[in-house]
Each structure stands twice: as C-alpha cells, then as structure tokens.
Amino acid sequence: MRKKIIAGNWKMYKDLTESAELLGGLKARAGEIPSGVTLVVCPPYTSLALAGATMKETPIKVGGQNMSEHDEGAFTGEISAKMLKSTGCEFVILGHSERRQYNGETNEGVNRKARKALAAGLRPIICVGETLAEREGGVTESVVGTQVRGCLDGLGDRMENVVVAYEPVWAIGTGKTATPAQAQEVHAFIRKTVEEMFGPSVAGNLVIQYGGSVKPDNSADLLGQKDIDGALVGGACLKADSFMQIAKSALR
Ligand code: 13P
C-alpha cells in the first residue's frame, strides 16, 4: 500500500518568530500522526534551518518550496539543493503553479530541477494542474499530460523518490475544491500517463497528492479516493490544529 504524504506549503507566510510557534505546536502533537502517514512542513527559506533543527528527533519531515537548477555559482537570490539538504530538508516542492505563473517556470526547467534534487538526495514534489480556462475548454488531460511527461522525462530509475501533486489552479486559495470524483479522475489519468512512461510498477508505487483548498472538513473524502495518496495543503497548514486534523483524516 502507498504511504500517504501530507505536505504543508507555507508559501510566503510566517517570519522566524511565527515559524517557531507553528513548528513547536506541530512538534508537540507529532505523536498524533497516524503510522501510515508522512507529514512534511515546507516553510519559507528563512525558517528552514529552524524547522530542520526543531523536527530532528520527530517523525515530521521538512521540505523547501523551490530550488535552483544549478549546483552553485553567481545566481543572486537562489538556493541550491545542497543548501536545502544542509538545513535538514528531505523534500522540495517544484513547479508550483504560483512559480509557473509569477516566475516563468516551465516543464523543462522543473525537469532539470527534479534531476538536481534527486541527485542531492531530495524527494521532489512535482506540481501539475490546469487553469479554469483550460478545464472549461476541455483540455485538462492534454495540459496535465504534457506537464507530467515534461516534468518526469527521464526520471524512470529514480521515480520511487518522486511525488506528484495535482493542484488544479482554479482550486488554489479560492475555497473551490475539486470534488473527490473530479480529483480522482485526474489522479487516475496521471497514474495512467506514468504507467505509459515507466510501466505499471512505477505507476502503482507513485504517491500522487491532491492540492487546492484542502481543509479538515473535505480532506477525508478526498483522501479516501483510490488514487489520492496525500495532500499538498496551503492555507489550512498554517495552524497546527487544522494541519493535524488533515493528517489524522488521511487514514480512516
Ligand atoms: P490552498 O490550500 O490555500 O488552496 O493552497 C493549495 C496550494 O497551493 C498548496 O501548494
């Protein structure tokens, strides 16, 4: 059975003081995490070292929200995979729709970053998802299929360390969640695409998270779907209580 991975994407929220409070709150409740669930926090860069130190002796994992495709060099403002690792990160979110929208990230760039992440021993959480116009235009599968093929190209032998997150752009931060059936349909399509690329064993073991307005009151239904193996949570991960409730709803 695939383990459920619940990751919290803090986005650009929480300074160091606020981060210490949330991390402390989560650490205090780490014992509540069901054994088949992996919980990951992805704070902003400025709080990563604190998160790594705080979660060191706990089952809670830490991830970055982005990283450079380069190893090192004159890239002002960038952070490398090795730097993330040194803070205690085990995961890194790549190709989030906000980065695609505001920072021009492409499938090819995400693929280059994923290769670097895997080489450094980080598990990439690769985000895909269609916009509202694309869904209404009936091109969800072609858009998501192109993203999956582009981002995962050539990763076949390292796919056991890859996580895919399906985040319909129209459901992010809008309170409009995809229905469990809508999400399941795209998750099954992603798994089928990965099967075409890398075969049934890789596809069967792949953890595919859903993201987009996941809250304690809808998480159990979403996570109960056959091909939904976790969640990438935005707003509801900013409070220890709601994030823990989502984690606990993953295995009912
Ligand atoms: P919300 O849960 O706030 O909709 O954000 C989802 C998201 O983008 C997680 O990466």
Tab-separated table of C-alpha atoms and ligand atoms in Angstrom:
chain	number	residue	atom	x	y	z
A	1	MET	CA	0.000	0.000	0.000
A	2	ARG	CA	1.194	3.504	-0.799
A	3	LYS	CA	2.016	5.602	2.248
A	4	LYS	CA	0.051	8.859	2.482
A	5	ILE	CA	2.155	12.010	2.349
A	6	ILE	CA	0.580	15.187	3.719
A	7	ALA	CA	2.699	18.270	2.989
A	8	GLY	CA	2.109	21.824	4.143
A	9	ASN	CA	3.165	24.584	1.769
A	10	TRP	CA	3.530	27.659	3.960
A	11	LYS	CA	4.074	29.882	0.878
A	12	MET	CA	5.217	33.411	1.908
A	13	TYR	CA	3.776	33.291	5.406
A	14	LYS	CA	5.420	33.200	8.868
A	15	ASP	CA	8.505	35.114	9.933
A	16	LEU	CA	11.012	33.416	12.228
A	17	THR	CA	9.050	34.075	15.434
A	18	GLU	CA	5.767	32.912	13.929
A	19	SER	CA	7.502	29.879	12.430
A	20	ALA	CA	8.900	28.885	15.828
A	21	GLU	CA	5.390	28.926	17.237
A	22	LEU	CA	3.862	26.785	14.482
A	23	LEU	CA	6.788	24.340	14.422
A	24	GLY	CA	6.616	23.993	18.211
A	25	GLY	CA	2.870	23.362	18.021
A	26	LEU	CA	3.305	20.639	15.421
A	27	LYS	CA	6.215	19.016	17.243
A	28	ALA	CA	4.172	18.836	20.458
A	29	ARG	CA	1.463	16.917	18.597
A	30	ALA	CA	3.702	14.693	16.445
A	31	GLY	CA	2.509	11.656	18.415
A	32	GLU	CA	-0.950	12.083	16.854
A	33	ILE	CA	0.248	11.407	13.295
A	34	PRO	CA	-1.117	8.023	12.128
A	35	SER	CA	1.630	5.498	11.360
A	36	GLY	CA	0.795	5.222	7.642
A	37	VAL	CA	1.107	8.973	7.163
A	38	THR	CA	4.208	11.083	6.488
A	39	LEU	CA	3.845	14.724	7.500
A	40	VAL	CA	6.021	17.349	5.773
A	41	VAL	CA	6.344	21.064	6.530
A	42	CYS	CA	7.586	23.426	3.802
A	43	PRO	CA	8.303	26.808	5.422
A	44	PRO	CA	9.950	29.753	3.664
A	45	TYR	CA	13.744	29.576	3.243
A	46	THR	CA	14.348	31.831	6.260
A	47	SER	CA	12.745	29.272	8.576
A	48	LEU	CA	14.176	26.082	7.081
A	49	ALA	CA	17.170	25.711	9.384
A	50	LEU	CA	14.912	26.238	12.390
A	51	ALA	CA	12.430	23.690	11.008
A	52	GLY	CA	15.223	21.176	10.409
A	53	ALA	CA	16.548	21.591	13.949
A	54	THR	CA	13.087	21.526	15.548
A	55	MET	CA	11.938	18.396	13.735
A	56	LYS	CA	15.231	16.497	14.007
A	57	GLU	CA	14.105	13.910	16.566
A	58	THR	CA	10.496	13.798	15.340
A	59	PRO	CA	8.756	11.914	12.508
A	60	ILE	CA	7.906	15.277	10.838
A	61	LYS	CA	9.888	15.949	7.655
A	62	VAL	CA	10.953	19.279	6.183
A	63	GLY	CA	10.850	20.497	2.587
A	64	GLY	CA	11.755	23.585	0.572
A	65	GLN	CA	9.288	25.408	-1.674
A	66	ASN	CA	11.649	25.756	-4.643
A	67	MET	CA	15.350	25.482	-5.511
A	68	SER	CA	17.822	26.419	-8.222
A	69	GLU	CA	18.598	24.122	-11.140
A	70	HIS	CA	22.293	24.964	-10.658
A	71	ASP	CA	24.744	23.414	-8.193
A	72	GLU	CA	26.303	26.723	-7.161
A	73	GLY	CA	27.589	29.942	-8.664
A	74	ALA	CA	26.756	33.572	-9.317
A	75	PHE	CA	22.980	33.247	-9.049
A	76	THR	CA	21.940	36.016	-6.680
A	77	GLY	CA	18.932	35.148	-4.584
A	78	GLU	CA	18.948	31.458	-5.474
A	79	ILE	CA	19.216	28.409	-3.168
A	80	SER	CA	20.779	25.080	-4.181
A	81	ALA	CA	19.710	21.521	-3.469
A	82	LYS	CA	22.801	21.073	-1.271
A	83	MET	CA	21.853	24.131	0.779
A	84	LEU	CA	18.354	22.741	1.314
A	85	LYS	CA	19.820	19.395	2.366
A	86	SER	CA	22.127	21.098	4.856
A	87	THR	CA	19.127	22.574	6.703
A	88	GLY	CA	17.584	19.130	7.155
A	89	CYS	CA	15.256	19.136	4.138
A	90	GLU	CA	14.222	15.790	2.679
A	91	PHE	CA	11.659	17.171	0.216
A	92	VAL	CA	11.347	20.094	-2.198
A	93	ILE	CA	8.241	21.413	-3.957
A	94	LEU	CA	8.941	22.043	-7.641
A	95	GLY	CA	6.884	23.734	-10.350
A	96	HIS	CA	4.131	25.077	-8.121
A	97	SER	CA	1.555	26.926	-10.238
A	98	GLU	CA	2.406	30.190	-8.474
A	99	ARG	CA	6.006	29.799	-9.621
A	100	ARG	CA	4.854	28.874	-13.121
A	101	GLN	CA	2.634	31.984	-13.148
A	102	TYR	CA	4.893	34.570	-11.488
A	103	ASN	CA	8.384	33.238	-12.176
A	104	GLY	CA	8.028	31.762	-15.636
A	105	GLU	CA	8.771	28.175	-14.619
A	106	THR	CA	8.421	25.621	-17.404
A	107	ASN	CA	8.110	21.838	-17.528
A	108	GLU	CA	11.658	21.632	-18.918
A	109	GLY	CA	13.014	23.762	-16.059
A	110	VAL	CA	11.118	21.705	-13.492
A	111	ASN	CA	12.625	18.558	-15.022
A	112	ARG	CA	16.149	19.995	-14.683
A	113	LYS	CA	15.458	20.927	-11.054
A	114	ALA	CA	13.998	17.487	-10.329
A	115	ARG	CA	17.186	15.832	-11.639
A	116	LYS	CA	19.301	18.042	-9.347
A	117	ALA	CA	17.022	17.413	-6.375
A	118	LEU	CA	17.176	13.633	-6.826
A	119	ALA	CA	20.954	13.693	-7.305
A	120	ALA	CA	21.264	15.554	-3.996
A	121	GLY	CA	19.019	13.064	-2.194
A	122	LEU	CA	15.930	15.273	-2.006
A	123	ARG	CA	12.447	13.997	-2.882
A	124	PRO	CA	10.816	16.391	-5.361
A	125	ILE	CA	7.076	17.101	-5.052
A	126	ILE	CA	6.303	17.979	-8.667
A	127	CYS	CA	3.194	20.121	-9.139
A	128	VAL	CA	0.882	19.956	-12.133
A	129	GLY	CA	-2.618	21.262	-12.764
A	130	GLU	CA	-4.875	23.071	-15.217
A	131	THR	CA	-6.306	26.588	-15.076
A	132	LEU	CA	-10.042	27.287	-15.037
A	133	ALA	CA	-9.959	28.325	-18.711
A	134	GLU	CA	-8.220	25.047	-19.593
A	135	ARG	CA	-10.754	22.983	-17.643
A	136	GLU	CA	-13.661	24.826	-19.215
A	137	GLY	CA	-12.008	24.458	-22.614
A	138	GLY	CA	-11.941	20.679	-22.156
A	139	VAL	CA	-8.134	20.431	-22.338
A	140	THR	CA	-7.392	19.322	-18.761
A	141	GLU	CA	-5.957	15.949	-19.803
A	142	SER	CA	-3.808	17.341	-22.579
A	143	VAL	CA	-2.412	20.090	-20.301
A	144	VAL	CA	-1.782	17.785	-17.321
A	145	GLY	CA	-0.452	15.021	-19.585
A	146	THR	CA	2.062	17.431	-21.155
A	147	GLN	CA	3.139	18.654	-17.712
A	148	VAL	CA	3.587	15.112	-16.371
A	149	ARG	CA	5.543	13.959	-19.430
A	150	GLY	CA	7.715	17.097	-19.475
A	151	CYS	CA	8.475	17.239	-15.766
A	152	LEU	CA	9.123	13.495	-15.282
A	153	ASP	CA	11.041	12.909	-18.525
A	154	GLY	CA	13.983	10.556	-17.975
A	155	LEU	CA	13.393	10.071	-14.227
A	156	GLY	CA	12.368	6.412	-14.579
A	157	ASP	CA	15.090	4.868	-12.450
A	158	ARG	CA	14.547	7.360	-9.587
A	159	MET	CA	10.771	7.538	-9.604
A	160	GLU	CA	10.437	5.865	-6.184
A	161	ASN	CA	11.626	9.168	-4.705
A	162	VAL	CA	9.296	11.365	-6.747
A	163	VAL	CA	5.922	12.667	-5.563
A	164	VAL	CA	3.434	14.274	-7.967
A	165	ALA	CA	0.946	16.862	-6.705
A	166	TYR	CA	-2.180	17.537	-8.744
A	167	GLU	CA	-3.246	21.085	-7.959
A	168	PRO	CA	-5.981	22.474	-10.210
A	169	VAL	CA	-5.099	26.180	-10.381
A	170	TRP	CA	-8.768	27.172	-10.026
A	171	ALA	CA	-8.939	25.407	-6.648
A	172	ILE	CA	-5.881	27.055	-5.074
A	173	GLY	CA	-6.696	29.590	-2.391
A	174	THR	CA	-10.209	30.015	-3.775
A	175	GLY	CA	-12.148	27.784	-1.387
A	176	LYS	CA	-13.328	25.893	-4.507
A	177	THR	CA	-12.146	22.329	-4.016
A	178	ALA	CA	-12.313	19.838	-6.840
A	179	THR	CA	-14.952	17.274	-5.915
A	180	PRO	CA	-13.459	13.941	-4.844
A	181	ALA	CA	-14.697	12.472	-8.141
A	182	GLN	CA	-13.168	15.284	-10.245
A	183	ALA	CA	-9.842	14.902	-8.453
A	184	GLN	CA	-9.897	11.096	-8.657
A	185	GLU	CA	-10.465	11.265	-12.413
A	186	VAL	CA	-7.336	13.367	-12.983
A	187	HIS	CA	-5.286	11.334	-10.493
A	188	ALA	CA	-6.179	8.143	-12.373
A	189	PHE	CA	-5.193	9.878	-15.618
A	190	ILE	CA	-1.822	10.927	-14.127
A	191	ARG	CA	-1.171	7.355	-12.959
A	192	LYS	CA	-2.072	6.029	-16.422
A	193	THR	CA	0.299	8.533	-18.040
A	194	VAL	CA	3.114	7.477	-15.676
A	195	GLU	CA	2.339	3.835	-16.494
A	196	GLU	CA	2.736	4.607	-20.199
A	197	MET	CA	6.062	6.292	-19.451
A	198	PHE	CA	7.615	3.929	-16.916
A	199	GLY	CA	5.417	0.835	-16.557
A	200	PRO	CA	2.864	-0.483	-14.048
A	201	SER	CA	5.176	-0.992	-11.077
A	202	VAL	CA	6.466	2.615	-11.060
A	203	ALA	CA	2.921	3.916	-11.613
A	204	GLY	CA	1.478	1.707	-8.883
A	205	ASN	CA	4.001	2.921	-6.311
A	206	LEU	CA	3.765	6.628	-7.185
A	207	VAL	CA	2.357	8.895	-4.477
A	208	ILE	CA	0.014	11.451	-6.071
A	209	GLN	CA	-1.125	14.271	-3.792
A	210	TYR	CA	-4.138	16.500	-4.299
A	211	GLY	CA	-3.849	20.230	-3.569
A	212	GLY	CA	-6.326	23.085	-3.722
A	213	SER	CA	-8.419	24.289	-0.759
A	214	VAL	CA	-7.875	21.089	1.243
A	215	LYS	CA	-9.426	21.622	4.688
A	216	PRO	CA	-10.229	19.374	7.663
A	217	ASP	CA	-13.841	19.154	6.504
A	218	ASN	CA	-13.092	17.860	2.987
A	219	SER	CA	-9.802	16.011	3.422
A	220	ALA	CA	-11.217	12.619	4.442
A	221	ASP	CA	-13.407	12.397	1.320
A	222	LEU	CA	-10.567	13.436	-0.973
A	223	LEU	CA	-8.021	11.147	0.673
A	224	GLY	CA	-10.483	8.263	0.564
A	225	GLN	CA	-10.279	8.162	-3.245
A	226	LYS	CA	-8.401	5.250	-4.761
A	227	ASP	CA	-5.666	7.271	-6.489
A	228	ILE	CA	-5.324	10.136	-3.992
A	229	ASP	CA	-2.316	9.373	-1.811
A	230	GLY	CA	-1.882	12.580	0.089
A	231	ALA	CA	-2.439	16.295	0.112
A	232	LEU	CA	-0.470	19.464	-0.558
A	233	VAL	CA	-2.070	21.928	1.810
A	234	GLY	CA	-1.805	25.726	1.664
A	235	GLY	CA	-3.985	27.852	3.942
A	236	ALA	CA	-5.003	25.063	6.311
A	237	CYS	CA	-1.387	24.151	7.133
A	238	LEU	CA	-0.740	27.500	8.800
A	239	LYS	CA	-2.398	26.388	12.040
A	240	ALA	CA	-1.151	23.289	13.877
A	241	ASP	CA	-4.674	22.171	14.674
A	242	SER	CA	-6.123	22.169	11.155
A	243	PHE	CA	-2.961	20.625	9.652
A	244	MET	CA	-3.034	17.845	12.275
A	245	GLN	CA	-6.724	17.241	11.645
A	246	ILE	CA	-5.986	16.766	7.933
A	247	ALA	CA	-3.135	14.362	8.768
A	248	LYS	CA	-5.421	12.352	11.019
A	249	SER	CA	-8.167	12.207	8.372
A	250	ALA	CA	-5.779	10.550	5.908
A	251	LEU	CA	-6.152	7.086	7.382
A	252	ARG	CA	-9.700	6.401	8.442
B	1	13P	P1	-4.677	26.251	-0.595
B	1	13P	O1	-4.787	25.011	0.250
B	1	13P	O2	-4.537	27.507	0.213
B	1	13P	O3	-5.750	26.310	-1.637
B	1	13P	O4	-3.280	26.136	-1.392
B	1	13P	C1	-3.012	24.977	-2.101
B	1	13P	C2	-1.601	25.032	-2.586
B	1	13P	O5	-1.264	25.772	-3.481
B	1	13P	C3	-0.619	24.167	-1.920
B	1	13P	O6	0.577	24.129	-2.624
